[in-house]
Coordinates of C-alpha atoms in Angstrom, one line a residue:
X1 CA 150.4 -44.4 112.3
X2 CA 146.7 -45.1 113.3
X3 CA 146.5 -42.5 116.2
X4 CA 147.5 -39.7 113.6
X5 CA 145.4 -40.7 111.3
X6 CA 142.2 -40.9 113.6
X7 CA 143.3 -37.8 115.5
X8 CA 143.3 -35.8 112.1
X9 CA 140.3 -37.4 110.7
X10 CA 138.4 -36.3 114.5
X11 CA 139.9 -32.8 113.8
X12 CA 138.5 -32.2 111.1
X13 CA 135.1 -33.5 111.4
X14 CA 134.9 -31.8 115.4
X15 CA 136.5 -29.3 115.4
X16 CA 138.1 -30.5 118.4
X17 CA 142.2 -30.6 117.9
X18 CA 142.6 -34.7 119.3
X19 CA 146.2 -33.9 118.4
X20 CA 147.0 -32.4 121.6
X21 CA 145.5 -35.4 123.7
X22 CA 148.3 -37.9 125.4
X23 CA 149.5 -40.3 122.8
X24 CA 149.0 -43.2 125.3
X25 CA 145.4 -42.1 126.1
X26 CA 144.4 -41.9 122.5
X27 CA 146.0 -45.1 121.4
X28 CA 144.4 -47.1 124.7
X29 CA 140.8 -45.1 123.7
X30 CA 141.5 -46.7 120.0
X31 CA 142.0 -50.3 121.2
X32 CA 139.2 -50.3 123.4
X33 CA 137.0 -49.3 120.4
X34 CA 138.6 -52.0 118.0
X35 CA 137.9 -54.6 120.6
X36 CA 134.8 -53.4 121.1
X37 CA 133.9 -53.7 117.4
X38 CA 135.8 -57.1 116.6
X39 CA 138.2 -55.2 114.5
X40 CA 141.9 -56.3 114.6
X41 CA 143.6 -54.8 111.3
X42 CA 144.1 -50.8 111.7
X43 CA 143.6 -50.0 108.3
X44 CA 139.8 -51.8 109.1
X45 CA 139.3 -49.9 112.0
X46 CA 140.3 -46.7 110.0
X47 CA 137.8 -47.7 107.1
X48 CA 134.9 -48.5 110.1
X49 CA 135.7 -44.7 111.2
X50 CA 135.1 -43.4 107.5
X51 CA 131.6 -45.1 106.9
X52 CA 130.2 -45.6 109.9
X53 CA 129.0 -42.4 111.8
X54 CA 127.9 -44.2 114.6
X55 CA 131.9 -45.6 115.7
X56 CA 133.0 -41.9 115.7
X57 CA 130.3 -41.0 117.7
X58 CA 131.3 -44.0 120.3
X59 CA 134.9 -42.9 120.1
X60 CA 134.5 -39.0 120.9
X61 CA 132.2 -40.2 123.6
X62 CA 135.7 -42.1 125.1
X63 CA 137.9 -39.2 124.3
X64 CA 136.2 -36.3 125.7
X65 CA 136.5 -36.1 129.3
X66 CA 133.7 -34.2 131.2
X67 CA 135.0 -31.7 133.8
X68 CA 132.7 -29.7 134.9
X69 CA 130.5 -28.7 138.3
X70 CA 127.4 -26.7 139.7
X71 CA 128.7 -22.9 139.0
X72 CA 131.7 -23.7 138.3
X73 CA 134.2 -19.9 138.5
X74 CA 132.0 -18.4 140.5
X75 CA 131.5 -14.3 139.3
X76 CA 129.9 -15.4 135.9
X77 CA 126.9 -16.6 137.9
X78 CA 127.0 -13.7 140.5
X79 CA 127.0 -11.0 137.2
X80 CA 124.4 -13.4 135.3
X81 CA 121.7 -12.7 138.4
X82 CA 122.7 -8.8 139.2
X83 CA 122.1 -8.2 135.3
X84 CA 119.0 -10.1 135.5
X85 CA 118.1 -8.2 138.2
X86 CA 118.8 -4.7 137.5
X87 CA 119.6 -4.2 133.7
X88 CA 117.4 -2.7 131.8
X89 CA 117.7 -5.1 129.0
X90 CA 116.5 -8.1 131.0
X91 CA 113.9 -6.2 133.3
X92 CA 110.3 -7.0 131.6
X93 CA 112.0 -9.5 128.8
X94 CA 110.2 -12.8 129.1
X95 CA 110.9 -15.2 128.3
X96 CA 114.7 -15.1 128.7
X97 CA 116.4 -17.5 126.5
X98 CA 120.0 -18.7 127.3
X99 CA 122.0 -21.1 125.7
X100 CA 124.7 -23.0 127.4
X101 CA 127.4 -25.0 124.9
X102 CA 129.3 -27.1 125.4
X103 CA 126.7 -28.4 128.0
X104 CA 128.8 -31.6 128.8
X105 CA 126.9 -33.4 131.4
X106 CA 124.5 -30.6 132.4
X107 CA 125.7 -28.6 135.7
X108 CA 126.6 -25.2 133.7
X109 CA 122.7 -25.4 131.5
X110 CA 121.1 -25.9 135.0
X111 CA 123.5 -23.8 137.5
X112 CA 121.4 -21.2 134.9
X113 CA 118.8 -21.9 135.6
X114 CA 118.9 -21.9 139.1
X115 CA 120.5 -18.7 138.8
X116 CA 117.7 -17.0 137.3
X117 CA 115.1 -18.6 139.3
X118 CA 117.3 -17.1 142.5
X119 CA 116.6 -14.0 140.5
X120 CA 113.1 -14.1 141.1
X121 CA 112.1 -15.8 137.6
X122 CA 109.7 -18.9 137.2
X123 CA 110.7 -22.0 134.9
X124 CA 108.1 -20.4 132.5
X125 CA 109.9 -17.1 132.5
X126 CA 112.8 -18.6 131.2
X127 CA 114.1 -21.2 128.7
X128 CA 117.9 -22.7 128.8
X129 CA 119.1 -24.9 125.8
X130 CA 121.9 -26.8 126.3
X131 CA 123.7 -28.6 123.4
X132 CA 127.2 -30.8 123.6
X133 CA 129.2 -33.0 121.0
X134 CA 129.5 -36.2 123.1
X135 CA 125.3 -38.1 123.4
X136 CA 127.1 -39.7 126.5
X137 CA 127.4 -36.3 128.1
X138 CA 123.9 -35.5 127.0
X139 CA 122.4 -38.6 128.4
X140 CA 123.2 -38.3 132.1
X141 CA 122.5 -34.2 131.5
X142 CA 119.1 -35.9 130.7
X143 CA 119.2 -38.0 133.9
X144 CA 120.0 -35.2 136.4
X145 CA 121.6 -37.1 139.1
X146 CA 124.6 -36.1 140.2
X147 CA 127.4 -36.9 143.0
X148 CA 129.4 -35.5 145.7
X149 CA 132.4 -34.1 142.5
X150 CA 129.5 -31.7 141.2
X151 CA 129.4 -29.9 144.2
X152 CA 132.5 -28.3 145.0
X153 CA 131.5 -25.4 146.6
X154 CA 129.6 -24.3 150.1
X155 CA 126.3 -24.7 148.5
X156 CA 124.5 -26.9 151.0
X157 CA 121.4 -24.4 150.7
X158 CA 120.6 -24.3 146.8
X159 CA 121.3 -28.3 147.2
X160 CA 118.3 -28.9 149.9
X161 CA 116.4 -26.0 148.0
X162 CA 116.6 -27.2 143.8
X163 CA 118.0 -31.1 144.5
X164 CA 116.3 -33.8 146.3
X165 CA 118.9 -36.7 147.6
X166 CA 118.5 -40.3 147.3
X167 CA 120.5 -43.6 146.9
X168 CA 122.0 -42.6 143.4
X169 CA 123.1 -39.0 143.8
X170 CA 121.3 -35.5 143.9
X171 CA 118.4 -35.4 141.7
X172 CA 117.6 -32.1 140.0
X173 CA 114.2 -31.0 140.7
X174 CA 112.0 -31.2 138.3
X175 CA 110.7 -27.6 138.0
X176 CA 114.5 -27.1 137.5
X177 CA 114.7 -29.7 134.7
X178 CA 111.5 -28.5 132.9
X179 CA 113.2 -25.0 132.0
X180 CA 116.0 -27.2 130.4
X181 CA 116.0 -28.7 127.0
X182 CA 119.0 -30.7 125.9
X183 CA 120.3 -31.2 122.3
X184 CA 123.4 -33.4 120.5
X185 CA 125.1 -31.2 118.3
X186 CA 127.9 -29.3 117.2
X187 CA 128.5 -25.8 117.8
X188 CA 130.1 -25.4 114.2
X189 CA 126.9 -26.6 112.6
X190 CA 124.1 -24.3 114.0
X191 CA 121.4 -27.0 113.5
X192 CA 118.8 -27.6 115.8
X193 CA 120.2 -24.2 117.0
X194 CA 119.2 -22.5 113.7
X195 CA 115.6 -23.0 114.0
X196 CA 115.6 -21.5 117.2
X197 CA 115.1 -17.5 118.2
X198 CA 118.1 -15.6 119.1
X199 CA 119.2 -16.0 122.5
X200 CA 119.4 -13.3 125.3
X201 CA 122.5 -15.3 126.9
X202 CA 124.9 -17.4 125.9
X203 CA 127.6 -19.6 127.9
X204 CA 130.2 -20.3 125.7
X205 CA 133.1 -21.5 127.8
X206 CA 136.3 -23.0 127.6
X207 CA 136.3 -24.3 124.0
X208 CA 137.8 -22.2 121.6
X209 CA 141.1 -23.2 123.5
X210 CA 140.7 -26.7 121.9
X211 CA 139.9 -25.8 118.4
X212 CA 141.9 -25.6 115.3
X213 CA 141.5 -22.3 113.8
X214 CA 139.2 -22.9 110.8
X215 CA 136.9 -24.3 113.7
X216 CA 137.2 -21.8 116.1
X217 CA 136.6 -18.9 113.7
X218 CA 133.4 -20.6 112.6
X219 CA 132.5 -21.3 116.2
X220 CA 132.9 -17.5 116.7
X221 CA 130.6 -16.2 113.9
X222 CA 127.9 -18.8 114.7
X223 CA 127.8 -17.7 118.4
X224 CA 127.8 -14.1 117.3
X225 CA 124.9 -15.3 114.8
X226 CA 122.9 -16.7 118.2
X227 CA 123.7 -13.9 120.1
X228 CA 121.0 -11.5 120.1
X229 CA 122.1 -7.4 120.3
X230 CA 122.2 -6.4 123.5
X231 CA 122.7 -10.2 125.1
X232 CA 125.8 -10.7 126.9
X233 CA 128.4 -13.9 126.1
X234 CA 129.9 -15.4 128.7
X235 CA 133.4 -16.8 127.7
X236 CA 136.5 -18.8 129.8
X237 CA 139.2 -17.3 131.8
X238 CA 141.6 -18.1 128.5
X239 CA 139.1 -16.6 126.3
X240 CA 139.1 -12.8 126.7
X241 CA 135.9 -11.1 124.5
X242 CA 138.4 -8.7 123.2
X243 CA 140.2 -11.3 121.4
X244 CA 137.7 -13.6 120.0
X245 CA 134.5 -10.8 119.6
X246 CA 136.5 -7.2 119.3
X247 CA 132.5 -5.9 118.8
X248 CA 131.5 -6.6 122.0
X249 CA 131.6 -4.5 125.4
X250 CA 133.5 -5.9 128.1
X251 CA 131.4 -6.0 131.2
X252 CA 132.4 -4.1 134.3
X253 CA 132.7 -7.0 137.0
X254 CA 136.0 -8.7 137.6
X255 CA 136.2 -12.3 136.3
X256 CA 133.1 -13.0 134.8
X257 CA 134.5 -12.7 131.7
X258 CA 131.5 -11.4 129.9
X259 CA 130.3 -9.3 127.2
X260 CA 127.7 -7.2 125.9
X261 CA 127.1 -8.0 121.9
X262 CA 125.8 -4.6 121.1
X263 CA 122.6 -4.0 119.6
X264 CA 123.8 -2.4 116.1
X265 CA 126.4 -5.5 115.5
X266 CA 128.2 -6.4 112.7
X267 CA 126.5 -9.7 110.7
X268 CA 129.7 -12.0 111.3
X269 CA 132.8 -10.7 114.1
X270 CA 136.2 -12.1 113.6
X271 CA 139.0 -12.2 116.2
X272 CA 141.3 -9.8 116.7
X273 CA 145.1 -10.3 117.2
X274 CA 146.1 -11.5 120.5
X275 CA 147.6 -8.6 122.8
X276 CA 145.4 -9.1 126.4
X277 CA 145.0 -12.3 128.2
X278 CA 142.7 -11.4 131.3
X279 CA 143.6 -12.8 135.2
X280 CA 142.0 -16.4 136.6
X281 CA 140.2 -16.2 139.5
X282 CA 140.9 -19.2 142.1
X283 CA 137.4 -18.6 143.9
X284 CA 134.4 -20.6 143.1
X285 CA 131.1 -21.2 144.2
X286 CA 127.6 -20.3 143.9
X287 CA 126.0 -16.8 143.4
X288 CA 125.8 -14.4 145.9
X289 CA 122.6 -13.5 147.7
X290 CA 123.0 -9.5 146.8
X291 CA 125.8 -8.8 144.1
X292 CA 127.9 -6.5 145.1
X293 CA 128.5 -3.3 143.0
X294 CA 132.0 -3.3 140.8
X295 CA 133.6 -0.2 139.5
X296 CA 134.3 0.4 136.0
X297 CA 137.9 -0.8 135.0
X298 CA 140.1 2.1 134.2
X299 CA 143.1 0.6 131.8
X300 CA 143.5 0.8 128.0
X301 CA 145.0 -1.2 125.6
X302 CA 147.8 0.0 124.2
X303 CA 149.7 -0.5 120.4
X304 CA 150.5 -3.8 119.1
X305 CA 153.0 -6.3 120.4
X306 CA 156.3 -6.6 118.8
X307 CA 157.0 -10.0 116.8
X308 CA 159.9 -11.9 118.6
X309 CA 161.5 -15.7 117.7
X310 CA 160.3 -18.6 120.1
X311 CA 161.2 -19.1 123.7
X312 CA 162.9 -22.0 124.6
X313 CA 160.7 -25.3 124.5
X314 CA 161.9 -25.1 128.6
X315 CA 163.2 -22.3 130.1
X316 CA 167.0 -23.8 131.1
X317 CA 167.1 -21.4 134.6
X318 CA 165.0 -20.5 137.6
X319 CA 164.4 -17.1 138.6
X320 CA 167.4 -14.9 139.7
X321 CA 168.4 -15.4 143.1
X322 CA 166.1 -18.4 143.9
X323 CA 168.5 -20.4 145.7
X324 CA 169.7 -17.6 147.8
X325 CA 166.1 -16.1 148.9
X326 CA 164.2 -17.5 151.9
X327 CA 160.6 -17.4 152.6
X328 CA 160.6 -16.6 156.5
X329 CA 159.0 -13.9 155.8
X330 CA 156.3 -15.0 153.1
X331 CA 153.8 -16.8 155.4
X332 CA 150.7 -18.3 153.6
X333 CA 148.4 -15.8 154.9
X334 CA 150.2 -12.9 153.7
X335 CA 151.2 -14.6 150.0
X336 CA 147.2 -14.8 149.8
X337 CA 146.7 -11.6 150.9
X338 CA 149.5 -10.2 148.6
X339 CA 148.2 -11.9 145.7
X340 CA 144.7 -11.3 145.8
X341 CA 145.4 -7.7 146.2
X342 CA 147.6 -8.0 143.1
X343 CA 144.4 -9.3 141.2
X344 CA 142.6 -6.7 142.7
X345 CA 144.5 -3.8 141.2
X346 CA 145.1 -5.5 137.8
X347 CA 141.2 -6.1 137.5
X348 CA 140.6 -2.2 137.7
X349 CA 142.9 -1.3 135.4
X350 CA 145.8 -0.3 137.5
X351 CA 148.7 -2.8 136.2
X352 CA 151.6 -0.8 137.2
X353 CA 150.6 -0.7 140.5
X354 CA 149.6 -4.6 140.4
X355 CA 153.2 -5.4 139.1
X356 CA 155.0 -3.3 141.8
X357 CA 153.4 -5.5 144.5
X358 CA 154.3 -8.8 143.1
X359 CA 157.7 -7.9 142.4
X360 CA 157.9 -6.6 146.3
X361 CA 156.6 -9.7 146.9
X362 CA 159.3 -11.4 145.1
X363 CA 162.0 -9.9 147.2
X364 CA 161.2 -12.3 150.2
X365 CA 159.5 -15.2 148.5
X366 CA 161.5 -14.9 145.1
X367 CA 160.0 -18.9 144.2
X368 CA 156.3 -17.9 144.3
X369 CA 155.5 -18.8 140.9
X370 CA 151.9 -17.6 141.0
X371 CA 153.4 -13.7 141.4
X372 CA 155.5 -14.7 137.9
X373 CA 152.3 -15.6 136.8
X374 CA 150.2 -12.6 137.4
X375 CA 153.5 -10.6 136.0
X376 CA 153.5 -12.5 132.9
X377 CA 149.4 -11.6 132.8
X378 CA 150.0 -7.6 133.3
X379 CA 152.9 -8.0 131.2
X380 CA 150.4 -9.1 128.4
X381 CA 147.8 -6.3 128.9
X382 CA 150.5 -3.8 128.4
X383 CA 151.7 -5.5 125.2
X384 CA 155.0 -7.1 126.2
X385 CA 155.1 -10.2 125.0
X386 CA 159.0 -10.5 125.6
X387 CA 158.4 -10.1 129.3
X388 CA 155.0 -12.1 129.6
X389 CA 157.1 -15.1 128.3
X390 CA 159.9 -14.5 130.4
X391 CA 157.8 -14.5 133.6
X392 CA 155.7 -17.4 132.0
X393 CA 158.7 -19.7 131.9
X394 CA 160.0 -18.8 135.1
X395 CA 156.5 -19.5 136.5
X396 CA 155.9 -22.8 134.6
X397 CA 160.2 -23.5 135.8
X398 CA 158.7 -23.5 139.4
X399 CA 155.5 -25.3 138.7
X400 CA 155.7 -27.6 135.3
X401 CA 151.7 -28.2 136.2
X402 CA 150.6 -24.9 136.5
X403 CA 147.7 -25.1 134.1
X404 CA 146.6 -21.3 133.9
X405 CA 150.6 -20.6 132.5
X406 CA 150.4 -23.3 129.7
X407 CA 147.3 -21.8 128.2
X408 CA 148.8 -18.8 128.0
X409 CA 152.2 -20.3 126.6
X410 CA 150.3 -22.2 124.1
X411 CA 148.0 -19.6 122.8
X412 CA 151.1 -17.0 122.7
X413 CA 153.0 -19.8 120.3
X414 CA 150.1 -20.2 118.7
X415 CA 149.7 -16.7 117.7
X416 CA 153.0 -16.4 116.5
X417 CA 152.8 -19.1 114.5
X418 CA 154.9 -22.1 116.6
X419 CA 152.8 -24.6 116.3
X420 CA 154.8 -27.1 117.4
X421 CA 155.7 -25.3 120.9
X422 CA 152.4 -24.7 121.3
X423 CA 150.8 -28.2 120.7
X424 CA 153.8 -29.4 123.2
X425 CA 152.0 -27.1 125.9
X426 CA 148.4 -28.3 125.5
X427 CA 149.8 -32.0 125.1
X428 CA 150.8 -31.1 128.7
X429 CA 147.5 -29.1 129.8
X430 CA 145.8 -32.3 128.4
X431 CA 147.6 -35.2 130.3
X432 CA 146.8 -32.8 133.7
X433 CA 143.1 -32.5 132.6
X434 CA 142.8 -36.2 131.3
X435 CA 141.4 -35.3 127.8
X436 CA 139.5 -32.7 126.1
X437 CA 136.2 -31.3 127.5
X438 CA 133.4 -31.9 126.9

């Protein structure tokens, strides 16, 4: 079958796993580009794809679906300008050189830079490079202009301050644009990256969900290569630092999910087994003026999780008592509340405590399938996979689109080795996203 065939022969020159991207959508993508070229016969089109490096540069431009926008999760910007501001690595280091990758179509690469210019540092005091598979992405990266879906947030002020508005969008300004140097490339292949200094900070988020293994291993020790001792990584929400770079040193504010490389590092880090998946934040937005001070997490990991057959492909039942329990008494206000505080505890370490108020919460809203979700997240940090899937289907049972649960499902199958399952989640994660990142 063509779609196989072009998906593996992607994979393996990406990186990217096109496997887990909608049939449909990969086989419309393929027509479009076999019109495009003239080409009727499949067997043509897959030859075209084998000797011509330009077609499978037009085709992962179709495939990979930008989603991004200005400061996009929030606390990784608000820890990127307190650190700047107050740690003792950045104080007096100039310039400051950040990476940002994948850079799809350039709000993360200049979000940083704006962030360190709030910091008090000028566009010659600072350097991001910003580098991304698809030249599409690149090119209106390059352009700068940008529309009401790359502002999602309350940011009306850094918008009249860095952005000037005109008939096509929000221009970047250019002092903004001149501390930001766009590359095509491939994080698996260092180059132009290689003949380039270390970097001081590197965004690195929301990708190693999408690769196959060889990739995402390589990915790994060439960030770690990049990564100068002492700089701090900044990863997704389904990338813990603890999983993908054991070395590093988790920093101490909730959901930024950064870490500090230290500055006697190992030449190459490799990840380590799978046993902590950390909480999403739902907040987004743009750095605060004054960071406020976080306290130092208090939990530990414990031993290693016990191996266990697959779940079901779909859980068959709801939660217990579903049916039966109302929610008169679960008002919107106080689920928020109750959740949030949830989060709260679980960021600082306290999981028992963040597990006992989700399951009260449970008792009068037993079909809130975000408290199954945060239980099946503390389940993981204290090792217990059998519960953490449990909760997991009975979250994903209430809410089949729930995308934070399916990247947990389908890095759990993954780890155990159910490849199968776990394609089937991120076939699903996928046709909710509309294709891979870019």
């Amino acid at each position: 079958m063509l779609e196989t065939s072009v998906a593996s022969l992607l994979c393996a020159r990406t990186g990217i796993d096109f496997r887990t991207t909608s049939p449909r959508v990969l086989a419309r993508i393929i027509r479009t580009r076999m019109e495009a070229v003239g080409v009727e016969d499949e067997t043509a089109y897959l030859t075209l794809l084998t000797t011509h490096e330009q077609e499978v540069k037009h085709l992962i431009d179709s495939l990979v679906v930008p989603e991004t926008w200005f400061f996009r999760d929030f606390e990784p910007f608000v820890y990127l300008r307190k650190i700047v501001c107050e740690d003792d690595y950045f104080l007096g280091n100039r310039p400051i050189r950040a990476l940002s990758v994948p850079a799809s179509t350039g709000e993360e690469p200049y979000s940083i830079a704006i962030t360190l210019m709030e910091a008090g540092l000028r566009p010659a005091d600072l350097r991001v490079d910003a580098v991304d598979i698809s030249r599409k992405a690149i090119d209106k990266a390059v352009q700068g202009v940008y529309g009401r879906s790359s502002f999602r947030e309350k940011d009306e002020e850094l918008r009249l301050k860095y952005f000037s508005q005109s008939e096509s969008g929000w221009s970047v300004l250019p002092e903004v644009r001149s501390a930001v140097h766009f590359f095509h490339g491939n994080i698996l292949h260092c180059a132009p990256l290689d003949i380039q200094q270390s970097y001081d900070i590197i965004f690195f988020r929301n990708l190693l969900v999408y690769l196959n293994e060889e990739a995402r291993k390589r990915a790994v020790e060439n960030v770690d290569h990049l990564l100068t001792g002492g700089g701090v990584l900044f990863l997704g929400f389904a990338e813990p630092p603890h999983i993908f770079f054991p070395n590093y040193i988790p920093a101490d504010h909730p959901r930024s999910y950064a870490a500090r490389k230290p500055k006697e590092s190992p030449a190459r880090t490799e990840a380590a087994p799978m046993d902590r998946l950390p909480l999403r934040s739902g907040k987004q937005g743009v750095p605060n003026p004054l960071p406020r001070s976080i306290a130092k997490k208090t939990g530990s990991r414990g031993g290693r999780p016990k191996s266990a057959g697959p779940p079901p492909h779909e859980p068959t039942s709801g939660p217990p008592s579903m049916e039966s329990a109302g929610r008169s008494g679960a008002t919107p206000e106080i689920r928020a509340k109750t959740l949030d505080q949830a989060r709260e505890l679980a960021d600082r370490g306290l999981l028992s405590e963040a597990g006992d108020v989700c399951t009260e919460y449970l008792k009068s809203d037993a079909a809130c399938e975000e408290a199954y979700y945060l239980l099946g997240v503390i389940a993981l940090a204290g090792n217990d996979e059998e519960q953490a899937l449990e909760y997991f289907n009975k979250a994903i049972y209430l809410k089949p689109d729930h995308e934070d649960v399916l990247v947990h499902l389908s890095l759990l199958m993954e780890k155990r080795g159910f490849g199968e399952q776990a394609a089937g989640y991120r076939k699903r994660l996928e046709r909710l996203r509309g294709g891979p990142p870019a």
